[in-house]
Amino acid sequence: MTQMTLKLTGVACVLAASVAGTSFHEPLRASVLMQTAPPQFPDAQISNGLIVAKLYLPDARRGFYRSTRFDWSGVISSLEYEGHHYYGPWFTKSDPPVRDFVYQGADIITGAQSTMMGPAEEFQRPQGYATAKPGGTFVKIGVGVLRKADDTAYSPYTNYEIVDAGKWSVKKDAASVELVQELQDAASGYGYVYRKTVRLTAGRPELVLEHSLQNTGRLPLQTPQYNHNFLSLDGATTSADFVVSAPFQIRPDRQPDPKLAEVRGREIVYTKTLADQERVTFALGGFGADPKDYDFRVENRRTGAGFRVTSDRPLASASLWSIRSVISIEPFVDVSTEPGQTFTWKYIYTYYKNPPK
């Protein structure tokens, strides 16, 4: 395996100038989009002969993602299986000052915090924000030590100053990339070694995201962690071709607009092609405490292409967020580890192509 180690401190928490104002044209396939992406972003390509995937690597000076919402490790910018392209930009332009994303005519414009793609992960709760004083520090796992600006509530859409992004190391071989972040903040009392391996299983159309979080600080680490799963399958518009399914009877916290989508037992079906600013979003209930309920599929039944994601940890919660350019099933797990202890979890993605229905 090849190895690269970076020590990243005192970095500004903004996207690179090369990203600002960047245009992305949909519905081009992810592979085409990757060819037109700025070449200065550190990246890696892995393959097991069935799947070819490309990842952006964490880098505080040159990385694709340098904001403070999502985990920097393993940004999967494209994945191809059986001629189908699963990930790529769901936005057409990026403008860092935008809070989350906005519509502007035919364009979807993302801010620094949300310019992300693929199976993007976030440790949702910052460590020590509530107890930090303005000017003090807190920790966002997978990002770094951040500075609290004032007494306003924490927001994932705020760009906080990055005081220390820790030390990132990367090991790569033909079918996997291991990413490790080591971070210690004496002021807040939090510290950890976070390890994430992105691995393609030999002989199977399978991607595994393996995680471990070792607590090296003096305080517990506790946070919900989720994967946003920005699915932009073949650049297709979200429509009645798509179905989201679970192994349990889905109980939404609120019913979607039946003109857009319906919950039918264990499935969520779209009833029209989403257009303009239409969206389908709600929380999913009905699951139990067994990890077997962490089992979701998103499939285009016209083409037969889809993916399934499972985990070795039980669901803490789950949500669906979808607009015209992307479908995101968002399962959450609870990550908790005491000082000196290590918490592990993994997600398994299976990509498939069934005969069209």
mmCIF file of C-alpha atoms in Angstrom:
data_model
loop_
_atom_site.group_PDB
_atom_site.id
_atom_site.type_symbol
_atom_site.label_atom_id
_atom_site.label_comp_id
_atom_site.label_asym_id
_atom_site.label_seq_id
_atom_site.Cartn_x
_atom_site.Cartn_y
_atom_site.Cartn_z
ATOM 1 C CA MET A 1 0.000 0.000 0.000
ATOM 2 C CA THR A 2 1.156 3.533 -0.644
ATOM 3 C CA GLN A 3 0.961 5.995 2.234
ATOM 4 C CA MET A 4 0.668 9.771 2.508
ATOM 5 C CA THR A 5 0.619 11.782 5.753
ATOM 6 C CA LEU A 6 -0.510 15.406 6.091
ATOM 7 C CA LYS A 7 -0.352 17.709 9.144
ATOM 8 C CA LEU A 8 -3.080 20.303 8.773
ATOM 9 C CA THR A 9 -3.336 23.254 11.163
ATOM 10 C CA GLY A 10 -4.656 26.801 11.088
ATOM 11 C CA VAL A 11 -6.558 26.344 7.836
ATOM 12 C CA ALA A 12 -9.438 28.485 6.605
ATOM 13 C CA CYS A 13 -12.791 26.744 6.388
ATOM 14 C CA VAL A 14 -13.837 27.703 2.874
ATOM 15 C CA LEU A 15 -13.971 25.862 -0.403
ATOM 16 C CA ALA A 16 -11.110 26.446 -2.791
ATOM 17 C CA ALA A 17 -11.361 29.437 -5.069
ATOM 18 C CA SER A 18 -11.371 26.967 -7.915
ATOM 19 C CA VAL A 19 -14.687 25.574 -6.646
ATOM 20 C CA ALA A 20 -16.367 28.950 -6.243
ATOM 21 C CA GLY A 21 -18.560 29.622 -9.223
ATOM 22 C CA THR A 22 -17.822 26.199 -10.704
ATOM 23 C CA SER A 23 -20.530 25.010 -13.071
ATOM 24 C CA PHE A 24 -21.719 21.419 -13.348
ATOM 25 C CA HIS A 25 -24.052 20.412 -16.148
ATOM 26 C CA GLU A 26 -26.763 17.822 -15.541
ATOM 27 C CA PRO A 27 -27.735 15.191 -16.477
ATOM 28 C CA LEU A 28 -24.239 14.255 -17.719
ATOM 29 C CA ARG A 29 -22.947 10.972 -16.367
ATOM 30 C CA ALA A 30 -20.629 11.020 -13.392
ATOM 31 C CA SER A 31 -17.660 9.824 -15.431
ATOM 32 C CA VAL A 32 -18.007 12.807 -17.767
ATOM 33 C CA LEU A 33 -18.358 15.156 -14.829
ATOM 34 C CA MET A 34 -15.222 13.745 -13.273
ATOM 35 C CA GLN A 35 -13.282 14.405 -16.479
ATOM 36 C CA THR A 36 -14.230 18.077 -16.342
ATOM 37 C CA ALA A 37 -13.584 18.496 -12.588
ATOM 38 C CA PRO A 38 -10.596 20.664 -11.637
ATOM 39 C CA PRO A 39 -7.529 18.377 -11.668
ATOM 40 C CA GLN A 40 -5.882 19.864 -8.568
ATOM 41 C CA PHE A 41 -8.134 18.003 -6.106
ATOM 42 C CA PRO A 42 -6.219 15.040 -4.599
ATOM 43 C CA ASP A 43 -8.040 11.846 -5.537
ATOM 44 C CA ALA A 44 -7.758 8.085 -5.871
ATOM 45 C CA GLN A 45 -9.356 5.432 -8.062
ATOM 46 C CA ILE A 46 -10.126 1.903 -6.901
ATOM 47 C CA SER A 47 -11.548 -1.115 -8.714
ATOM 48 C CA ASN A 48 -12.275 -4.787 -8.126
ATOM 49 C CA GLY A 49 -12.943 -5.576 -11.788
ATOM 50 C CA LEU A 50 -16.703 -5.079 -11.362
ATOM 51 C CA ILE A 51 -16.885 -1.590 -9.869
ATOM 52 C CA VAL A 52 -14.747 1.443 -10.600
ATOM 53 C CA ALA A 53 -14.949 4.186 -7.977
ATOM 54 C CA LYS A 54 -13.213 7.545 -7.608
ATOM 55 C CA LEU A 55 -12.655 9.315 -4.300
ATOM 56 C CA TYR A 56 -11.561 12.779 -3.301
ATOM 57 C CA LEU A 57 -8.992 12.668 -0.502
ATOM 58 C CA PRO A 58 -8.881 14.949 2.569
ATOM 59 C CA ASP A 59 -6.536 17.896 2.109
ATOM 60 C CA ALA A 60 -6.914 21.221 3.913
ATOM 61 C CA ARG A 61 -5.173 23.189 1.174
ATOM 62 C CA ARG A 62 -6.237 21.458 -2.037
ATOM 63 C CA GLY A 63 -9.121 19.147 -1.177
ATOM 64 C CA PHE A 64 -12.488 19.161 -2.921
ATOM 65 C CA TYR A 65 -14.341 19.501 0.397
ATOM 66 C CA ARG A 66 -12.893 21.772 3.107
ATOM 67 C CA SER A 67 -15.986 22.967 4.905
ATOM 68 C CA THR A 68 -17.263 22.054 8.378
ATOM 69 C CA ARG A 69 -20.432 20.019 7.888
ATOM 70 C CA PHE A 70 -19.475 16.685 6.308
ATOM 71 C CA ASP A 71 -16.757 14.187 7.172
ATOM 72 C CA TRP A 72 -13.766 14.928 4.914
ATOM 73 C CA SER A 73 -12.798 11.290 4.425
ATOM 74 C CA GLY A 74 -13.732 9.166 1.448
ATOM 75 C CA VAL A 75 -15.801 11.575 -0.666
ATOM 76 C CA ILE A 76 -16.952 9.170 -3.395
ATOM 77 C CA SER A 77 -17.324 11.362 -6.453
ATOM 78 C CA SER A 78 -18.234 8.607 -8.923
ATOM 79 C CA LEU A 79 -19.005 4.905 -9.007
ATOM 80 C CA GLU A 80 -19.712 2.827 -12.099
ATOM 81 C CA TYR A 81 -21.197 -0.662 -12.243
ATOM 82 C CA GLU A 82 -22.600 -2.471 -15.281
ATOM 83 C CA GLY A 83 -22.614 0.747 -17.287
ATOM 84 C CA HIS A 84 -24.612 2.648 -14.655
ATOM 85 C CA HIS A 85 -23.256 5.728 -12.880
ATOM 86 C CA TYR A 86 -24.412 6.108 -9.279
ATOM 87 C CA TYR A 87 -22.833 9.314 -8.010
ATOM 88 C CA GLY A 88 -21.820 12.747 -9.157
ATOM 89 C CA PRO A 89 -22.860 16.363 -8.659
ATOM 90 C CA TRP A 90 -26.578 16.803 -7.979
ATOM 91 C CA PHE A 91 -26.046 20.564 -8.258
ATOM 92 C CA THR A 92 -25.156 22.629 -11.321
ATOM 93 C CA LYS A 93 -23.094 25.361 -9.673
ATOM 94 C CA SER A 94 -21.365 26.107 -6.379
ATOM 95 C CA ASP A 95 -21.257 29.475 -4.620
ATOM 96 C CA PRO A 96 -19.612 29.235 -1.150
ATOM 97 C CA PRO A 97 -21.652 31.989 0.601
ATOM 98 C CA VAL A 98 -24.973 30.171 -0.061
ATOM 99 C CA ARG A 99 -26.281 28.757 3.241
ATOM 100 C CA ASP A 100 -27.352 25.301 1.966
ATOM 101 C CA PHE A 101 -28.598 25.362 -1.618
ATOM 102 C CA VAL A 102 -30.842 27.596 -3.697
ATOM 103 C CA TYR A 103 -32.661 27.430 -6.992
ATOM 104 C CA GLN A 104 -31.890 29.994 -9.647
ATOM 105 C CA GLY A 105 -33.803 29.314 -12.822
ATOM 106 C CA ALA A 106 -32.690 25.906 -14.068
ATOM 107 C CA ASP A 107 -29.669 25.932 -11.751
ATOM 108 C CA ILE A 108 -29.276 24.309 -8.349
ATOM 109 C CA ILE A 109 -26.565 26.250 -6.506
ATOM 110 C CA THR A 110 -24.910 24.825 -3.401
ATOM 111 C CA GLY A 111 -22.972 26.596 -0.682
ATOM 112 C CA ALA A 112 -19.644 25.499 0.772
ATOM 113 C CA GLN A 113 -21.284 23.333 3.426
ATOM 114 C CA SER A 114 -23.425 21.341 0.989
ATOM 115 C CA THR A 115 -21.197 21.009 -2.070
ATOM 116 C CA MET A 116 -20.876 17.281 -1.563
ATOM 117 C CA MET A 117 -21.730 14.098 -3.435
ATOM 118 C CA GLY A 118 -21.860 10.320 -3.152
ATOM 119 C CA PRO A 119 -22.196 8.427 0.143
ATOM 120 C CA ALA A 120 -21.358 11.533 2.202
ATOM 121 C CA GLU A 121 -21.158 11.082 5.966
ATOM 122 C CA GLU A 122 -21.645 13.495 8.843
ATOM 123 C CA PHE A 123 -21.144 13.235 12.592
ATOM 124 C CA GLN A 124 -24.171 15.340 13.309
ATOM 125 C CA ARG A 125 -23.555 16.566 16.866
ATOM 126 C CA PRO A 126 -20.436 18.658 17.530
ATOM 127 C CA GLN A 127 -18.501 17.751 20.658
ATOM 128 C CA GLY A 128 -18.345 20.498 23.286
ATOM 129 C CA TYR A 129 -20.181 23.252 21.420
ATOM 130 C CA ALA A 130 -22.760 23.810 24.155
ATOM 131 C CA THR A 131 -20.125 24.271 26.863
ATOM 132 C CA ALA A 132 -17.625 26.295 24.819
ATOM 133 C CA LYS A 133 -17.545 30.046 25.294
ATOM 134 C CA PRO A 134 -17.428 32.414 22.311
ATOM 135 C CA GLY A 135 -13.867 32.268 21.023
ATOM 136 C CA GLY A 136 -13.391 28.823 22.536
ATOM 137 C CA THR A 137 -13.039 25.550 20.670
ATOM 138 C CA PHE A 138 -15.197 22.525 19.996
ATOM 139 C CA VAL A 139 -14.753 19.424 17.849
ATOM 140 C CA LYS A 140 -16.536 18.115 14.754
ATOM 141 C CA ILE A 141 -15.460 14.527 14.142
ATOM 142 C CA GLY A 142 -14.109 13.996 10.636
ATOM 143 C CA VAL A 143 -13.461 17.737 10.298
ATOM 144 C CA GLY A 144 -11.356 19.058 13.171
ATOM 145 C CA VAL A 145 -11.126 21.533 16.018
ATOM 146 C CA LEU A 146 -13.423 24.487 15.307
ATOM 147 C CA ARG A 147 -13.833 27.894 16.918
ATOM 148 C CA LYS A 148 -17.159 28.994 18.384
ATOM 149 C CA ALA A 149 -17.895 32.496 17.123
ATOM 150 C CA ASP A 150 -20.754 33.580 19.411
ATOM 151 C CA ASP A 151 -23.642 32.357 21.557
ATOM 152 C CA THR A 152 -25.928 31.380 18.674
ATOM 153 C CA ALA A 153 -27.012 27.758 18.393
ATOM 154 C CA TYR A 154 -24.823 25.402 16.396
ATOM 155 C CA SER A 155 -25.795 25.105 12.730
ATOM 156 C CA PRO A 156 -24.370 22.614 10.212
ATOM 157 C CA TYR A 157 -24.775 25.363 7.598
ATOM 158 C CA THR A 158 -22.379 27.745 9.328
ATOM 159 C CA ASN A 159 -18.760 27.800 8.202
ATOM 160 C CA TYR A 160 -16.767 27.761 11.445
ATOM 161 C CA GLU A 161 -13.118 28.668 11.642
ATOM 162 C CA ILE A 162 -10.977 25.533 11.539
ATOM 163 C CA VAL A 163 -8.328 25.834 14.239
ATOM 164 C CA ASP A 164 -6.783 22.401 13.642
ATOM 165 C CA ALA A 165 -7.774 19.792 11.060
ATOM 166 C CA GLY A 166 -5.591 17.217 12.757
ATOM 167 C CA LYS A 167 -3.226 14.821 11.019
ATOM 168 C CA TRP A 168 -4.650 12.881 8.087
ATOM 169 C CA SER A 169 -2.918 9.808 6.669
ATOM 170 C CA VAL A 170 -3.950 7.873 3.573
ATOM 171 C CA LYS A 171 -3.073 4.320 2.514
ATOM 172 C CA LYS A 172 -4.210 3.007 -0.851
ATOM 173 C CA ASP A 173 -4.136 -0.222 -2.785
ATOM 174 C CA ALA A 174 -5.938 -1.353 -5.930
ATOM 175 C CA ALA A 175 -9.325 -1.938 -4.287
ATOM 176 C CA SER A 176 -9.300 0.078 -1.070
ATOM 177 C CA VAL A 177 -8.368 3.342 0.576
ATOM 178 C CA GLU A 178 -7.779 3.712 4.317
ATOM 179 C CA LEU A 179 -8.089 7.216 5.771
ATOM 180 C CA VAL A 180 -7.081 8.088 9.333
ATOM 181 C CA GLN A 181 -7.533 11.347 11.218
ATOM 182 C CA GLU A 182 -5.693 11.879 14.515
ATOM 183 C CA LEU A 183 -6.868 14.856 16.544
ATOM 184 C CA GLN A 184 -6.366 16.173 20.064
ATOM 185 C CA ASP A 185 -7.843 19.362 21.558
ATOM 186 C CA ALA A 186 -6.515 19.935 25.065
ATOM 187 C CA ALA A 187 -8.674 23.033 25.512
ATOM 188 C CA SER A 188 -11.993 21.242 25.060
ATOM 189 C CA GLY A 189 -10.876 17.839 26.351
ATOM 190 C CA TYR A 190 -11.787 15.913 23.215
ATOM 191 C CA GLY A 191 -9.481 13.701 21.219
ATOM 192 C CA TYR A 192 -9.754 10.713 18.903
ATOM 193 C CA VAL A 193 -8.284 8.540 16.201
ATOM 194 C CA TYR A 194 -10.873 8.137 13.446
ATOM 195 C CA ARG A 195 -10.264 5.428 10.875
ATOM 196 C CA LYS A 196 -12.361 4.862 7.744
ATOM 197 C CA THR A 197 -11.691 2.258 5.078
ATOM 198 C CA VAL A 198 -13.426 2.386 1.700
ATOM 199 C CA ARG A 199 -13.125 -1.108 0.260
ATOM 200 C CA LEU A 200 -14.468 -2.931 -2.798
ATOM 201 C CA THR A 201 -15.124 -6.623 -2.043
ATOM 202 C CA ALA A 202 -13.293 -9.063 -4.309
ATOM 203 C CA GLY A 203 -15.576 -10.744 -6.844
ATOM 204 C CA ARG A 204 -18.729 -8.914 -5.734
ATOM 205 C CA PRO A 205 -20.455 -5.660 -6.721
ATOM 206 C CA GLU A 206 -20.030 -4.461 -3.146
ATOM 207 C CA LEU A 207 -18.616 -1.381 -1.441
ATOM 208 C CA VAL A 208 -17.880 -1.516 2.296
ATOM 209 C CA LEU A 209 -17.356 1.538 4.509
ATOM 210 C CA GLU A 210 -15.637 0.377 7.696
ATOM 211 C CA HIS A 211 -15.264 2.805 10.619
ATOM 212 C CA SER A 212 -13.572 2.879 13.991
ATOM 213 C CA LEU A 213 -13.486 5.753 16.481
ATOM 214 C CA GLN A 214 -10.938 5.495 19.281
ATOM 215 C CA ASN A 215 -11.483 7.976 22.111
ATOM 216 C CA THR A 216 -8.104 9.440 23.138
ATOM 217 C CA GLY A 217 -9.510 12.421 25.048
ATOM 218 C CA ARG A 218 -10.754 12.828 28.594
ATOM 219 C CA LEU A 219 -14.458 13.212 27.727
ATOM 220 C CA PRO A 220 -16.965 10.815 26.079
ATOM 221 C CA LEU A 221 -17.667 11.092 22.357
ATOM 222 C CA GLN A 222 -21.381 10.899 21.562
ATOM 223 C CA THR A 223 -23.095 11.767 18.293
ATOM 224 C CA PRO A 224 -25.579 10.507 15.732
ATOM 225 C CA GLN A 225 -23.750 9.628 12.512
ATOM 226 C CA TYR A 226 -25.418 9.231 9.145
ATOM 227 C CA ASN A 227 -24.794 8.863 5.459
ATOM 228 C CA HIS A 228 -26.547 11.366 3.213
ATOM 229 C CA ASN A 229 -26.390 8.996 0.201
ATOM 230 C CA PHE A 230 -26.602 11.536 -2.607
ATOM 231 C CA LEU A 231 -27.852 9.176 -5.339
ATOM 232 C CA SER A 232 -27.812 10.688 -8.820
ATOM 233 C CA LEU A 233 -28.279 7.444 -10.724
ATOM 234 C CA ASP A 234 -27.375 7.973 -14.396
ATOM 235 C CA GLY A 235 -28.238 11.657 -13.985
ATOM 236 C CA ALA A 236 -31.933 10.742 -14.215
ATOM 237 C CA THR A 237 -34.596 13.112 -12.897
ATOM 238 C CA THR A 238 -36.461 11.833 -9.835
ATOM 239 C CA SER A 239 -39.652 10.279 -11.198
ATOM 240 C CA ALA A 240 -42.150 7.437 -10.930
ATOM 241 C CA ASP A 241 -39.377 5.122 -12.178
ATOM 242 C CA PHE A 242 -37.803 5.239 -8.697
ATOM 243 C CA VAL A 243 -38.788 3.234 -5.624
ATOM 244 C CA VAL A 244 -37.293 3.352 -2.109
ATOM 245 C CA SER A 245 -37.869 0.265 0.044
ATOM 246 C CA ALA A 246 -37.232 -0.917 3.604
ATOM 247 C CA PRO A 247 -37.732 -4.250 5.434
ATOM 248 C CA PHE A 248 -40.362 -2.757 7.753
ATOM 249 C CA GLN A 249 -43.734 -1.092 7.358
ATOM 250 C CA ILE A 250 -42.780 2.531 6.874
ATOM 251 C CA ARG A 251 -44.513 5.015 9.161
ATOM 252 C CA PRO A 252 -43.678 8.557 8.040
ATOM 253 C CA ASP A 253 -43.697 11.401 10.531
ATOM 254 C CA ARG A 254 -45.897 13.154 7.979
ATOM 255 C CA GLN A 255 -47.442 11.912 4.779
ATOM 256 C CA PRO A 256 -45.849 13.218 1.574
ATOM 257 C CA ASP A 257 -47.954 15.165 -0.904
ATOM 258 C CA PRO A 258 -49.728 12.350 -2.829
ATOM 259 C CA LYS A 259 -49.274 14.361 -6.011
ATOM 260 C CA LEU A 260 -45.527 13.767 -5.596
ATOM 261 C CA ALA A 261 -45.088 10.493 -3.688
ATOM 262 C CA GLU A 262 -46.841 7.919 -1.528
ATOM 263 C CA VAL A 263 -45.864 5.497 1.228
ATOM 264 C CA ARG A 264 -47.187 2.056 0.337
ATOM 265 C CA GLY A 265 -46.353 -0.447 3.045
ATOM 266 C CA ARG A 266 -42.627 -1.042 2.851
ATOM 267 C CA GLU A 267 -42.117 1.163 -0.182
ATOM 268 C CA ILE A 268 -41.970 4.841 -1.064
ATOM 269 C CA VAL A 269 -43.080 5.432 -4.634
ATOM 270 C CA TYR A 270 -42.967 8.632 -6.626
ATOM 271 C CA THR A 271 -46.179 9.520 -8.408
ATOM 272 C CA LYS A 272 -44.760 12.092 -10.821
ATOM 273 C CA THR A 273 -41.537 13.501 -12.177
ATOM 274 C CA LEU A 274 -40.272 16.121 -9.750
ATOM 275 C CA ALA A 275 -39.805 19.531 -11.341
ATOM 276 C CA ASP A 276 -38.698 23.023 -10.376
ATOM 277 C CA GLN A 277 -38.510 23.255 -6.558
ATOM 278 C CA GLU A 278 -40.654 20.206 -5.725
ATOM 279 C CA ARG A 279 -39.276 17.970 -3.009
ATOM 280 C CA VAL A 280 -40.227 14.843 -1.094
ATOM 281 C CA THR A 281 -38.802 14.737 2.423
ATOM 282 C CA PHE A 282 -39.886 13.180 5.735
ATOM 283 C CA ALA A 283 -38.646 11.040 8.619
ATOM 284 C CA LEU A 284 -39.219 7.277 8.540
ATOM 285 C CA GLY A 285 -40.567 5.377 11.533
ATOM 286 C CA GLY A 286 -41.574 1.770 12.020
ATOM 287 C CA PHE A 287 -38.153 0.158 12.456
ATOM 288 C CA GLY A 288 -37.008 -1.909 15.419
ATOM 289 C CA ALA A 289 -33.835 -2.223 17.469
ATOM 290 C CA ASP A 290 -32.308 -5.035 15.392
ATOM 291 C CA PRO A 291 -29.611 -4.124 12.829
ATOM 292 C CA LYS A 292 -31.594 -6.108 10.236
ATOM 293 C CA ASP A 293 -33.911 -3.101 9.896
ATOM 294 C CA TYR A 294 -30.967 -1.064 8.601
ATOM 295 C CA ASP A 295 -31.632 -2.324 5.078
ATOM 296 C CA PHE A 296 -32.639 0.108 2.348
ATOM 297 C CA ARG A 297 -32.882 -0.107 -1.417
ATOM 298 C CA VAL A 298 -33.239 2.612 -4.011
ATOM 299 C CA GLU A 299 -34.009 1.344 -7.493
ATOM 300 C CA ASN A 300 -34.894 2.648 -10.930
ATOM 301 C CA ARG A 301 -37.454 0.081 -12.027
ATOM 302 C CA ARG A 302 -37.316 1.196 -15.630
ATOM 303 C CA THR A 303 -33.612 0.376 -15.979
ATOM 304 C CA GLY A 304 -33.371 -2.171 -13.161
ATOM 305 C CA ALA A 305 -30.335 -0.425 -11.638
ATOM 306 C CA GLY A 306 -30.227 0.137 -7.913
ATOM 307 C CA PHE A 307 -28.335 -0.213 -4.656
ATOM 308 C CA ARG A 308 -28.907 -1.786 -1.266
ATOM 309 C CA VAL A 309 -27.282 -0.551 1.958
ATOM 310 C CA THR A 310 -27.091 -2.478 5.245
ATOM 311 C CA SER A 311 -25.213 -2.052 8.522
ATOM 312 C CA ASP A 312 -24.008 -4.023 11.522
ATOM 313 C CA ARG A 313 -25.528 -1.391 13.842
ATOM 314 C CA PRO A 314 -29.206 -0.662 14.533
ATOM 315 C CA LEU A 315 -30.992 2.363 13.187
ATOM 316 C CA ALA A 316 -31.290 5.367 15.464
ATOM 317 C CA SER A 317 -33.451 7.222 12.929
ATOM 318 C CA ALA A 318 -33.926 7.536 9.184
ATOM 319 C CA SER A 319 -35.059 10.193 6.737
ATOM 320 C CA LEU A 320 -35.722 10.645 3.052
ATOM 321 C CA TRP A 321 -34.731 13.828 1.251
ATOM 322 C CA SER A 322 -35.210 14.150 -2.477
ATOM 323 C CA ILE A 323 -35.461 16.850 -5.115
ATOM 324 C CA ARG A 324 -35.529 16.656 -8.887
ATOM 325 C CA SER A 325 -31.814 15.827 -9.239
ATOM 326 C CA VAL A 326 -31.132 13.502 -6.310
ATOM 327 C CA ILE A 327 -32.642 10.893 -3.976
ATOM 328 C CA SER A 328 -31.126 10.622 -0.503
ATOM 329 C CA ILE A 329 -32.086 7.912 1.955
ATOM 330 C CA GLU A 330 -30.425 8.963 5.227
ATOM 331 C CA PRO A 331 -30.041 6.240 7.894
ATOM 332 C CA PHE A 332 -28.570 7.246 11.282
ATOM 333 C CA VAL A 333 -26.667 5.244 13.889
ATOM 334 C CA ASP A 334 -25.663 6.313 17.409
ATOM 335 C CA VAL A 335 -21.897 6.527 17.878
ATOM 336 C CA SER A 336 -20.727 6.570 21.488
ATOM 337 C CA THR A 337 -17.367 5.801 23.059
ATOM 338 C CA GLU A 338 -15.862 6.471 26.485
ATOM 339 C CA PRO A 339 -12.266 7.631 27.020
ATOM 340 C CA GLY A 340 -9.857 4.830 26.145
ATOM 341 C CA GLN A 341 -12.529 2.865 24.272
ATOM 342 C CA THR A 342 -13.145 2.252 20.542
ATOM 343 C CA PHE A 343 -16.470 2.099 18.704
ATOM 344 C CA THR A 344 -16.742 0.319 15.331
ATOM 345 C CA TRP A 345 -19.442 0.178 12.659
ATOM 346 C CA LYS A 346 -19.760 -0.499 8.956
ATOM 347 C CA TYR A 347 -22.057 0.057 6.004
ATOM 348 C CA ILE A 348 -22.286 -2.413 3.117
ATOM 349 C CA TYR A 349 -23.451 -1.219 -0.310
ATOM 350 C CA THR A 350 -24.521 -3.757 -2.918
ATOM 351 C CA TYR A 351 -25.024 -2.458 -6.453
ATOM 352 C CA TYR A 352 -27.203 -4.415 -8.836
ATOM 353 C CA LYS A 353 -28.987 -4.477 -12.152
ATOM 354 C CA ASN A 354 -32.217 -6.395 -12.334
ATOM 355 C CA PRO A 355 -34.246 -7.045 -15.479
ATOM 356 C CA PRO A 356 -36.347 -3.903 -16.068
ATOM 357 C CA LYS A 357 -39.938 -4.156 -14.849
#
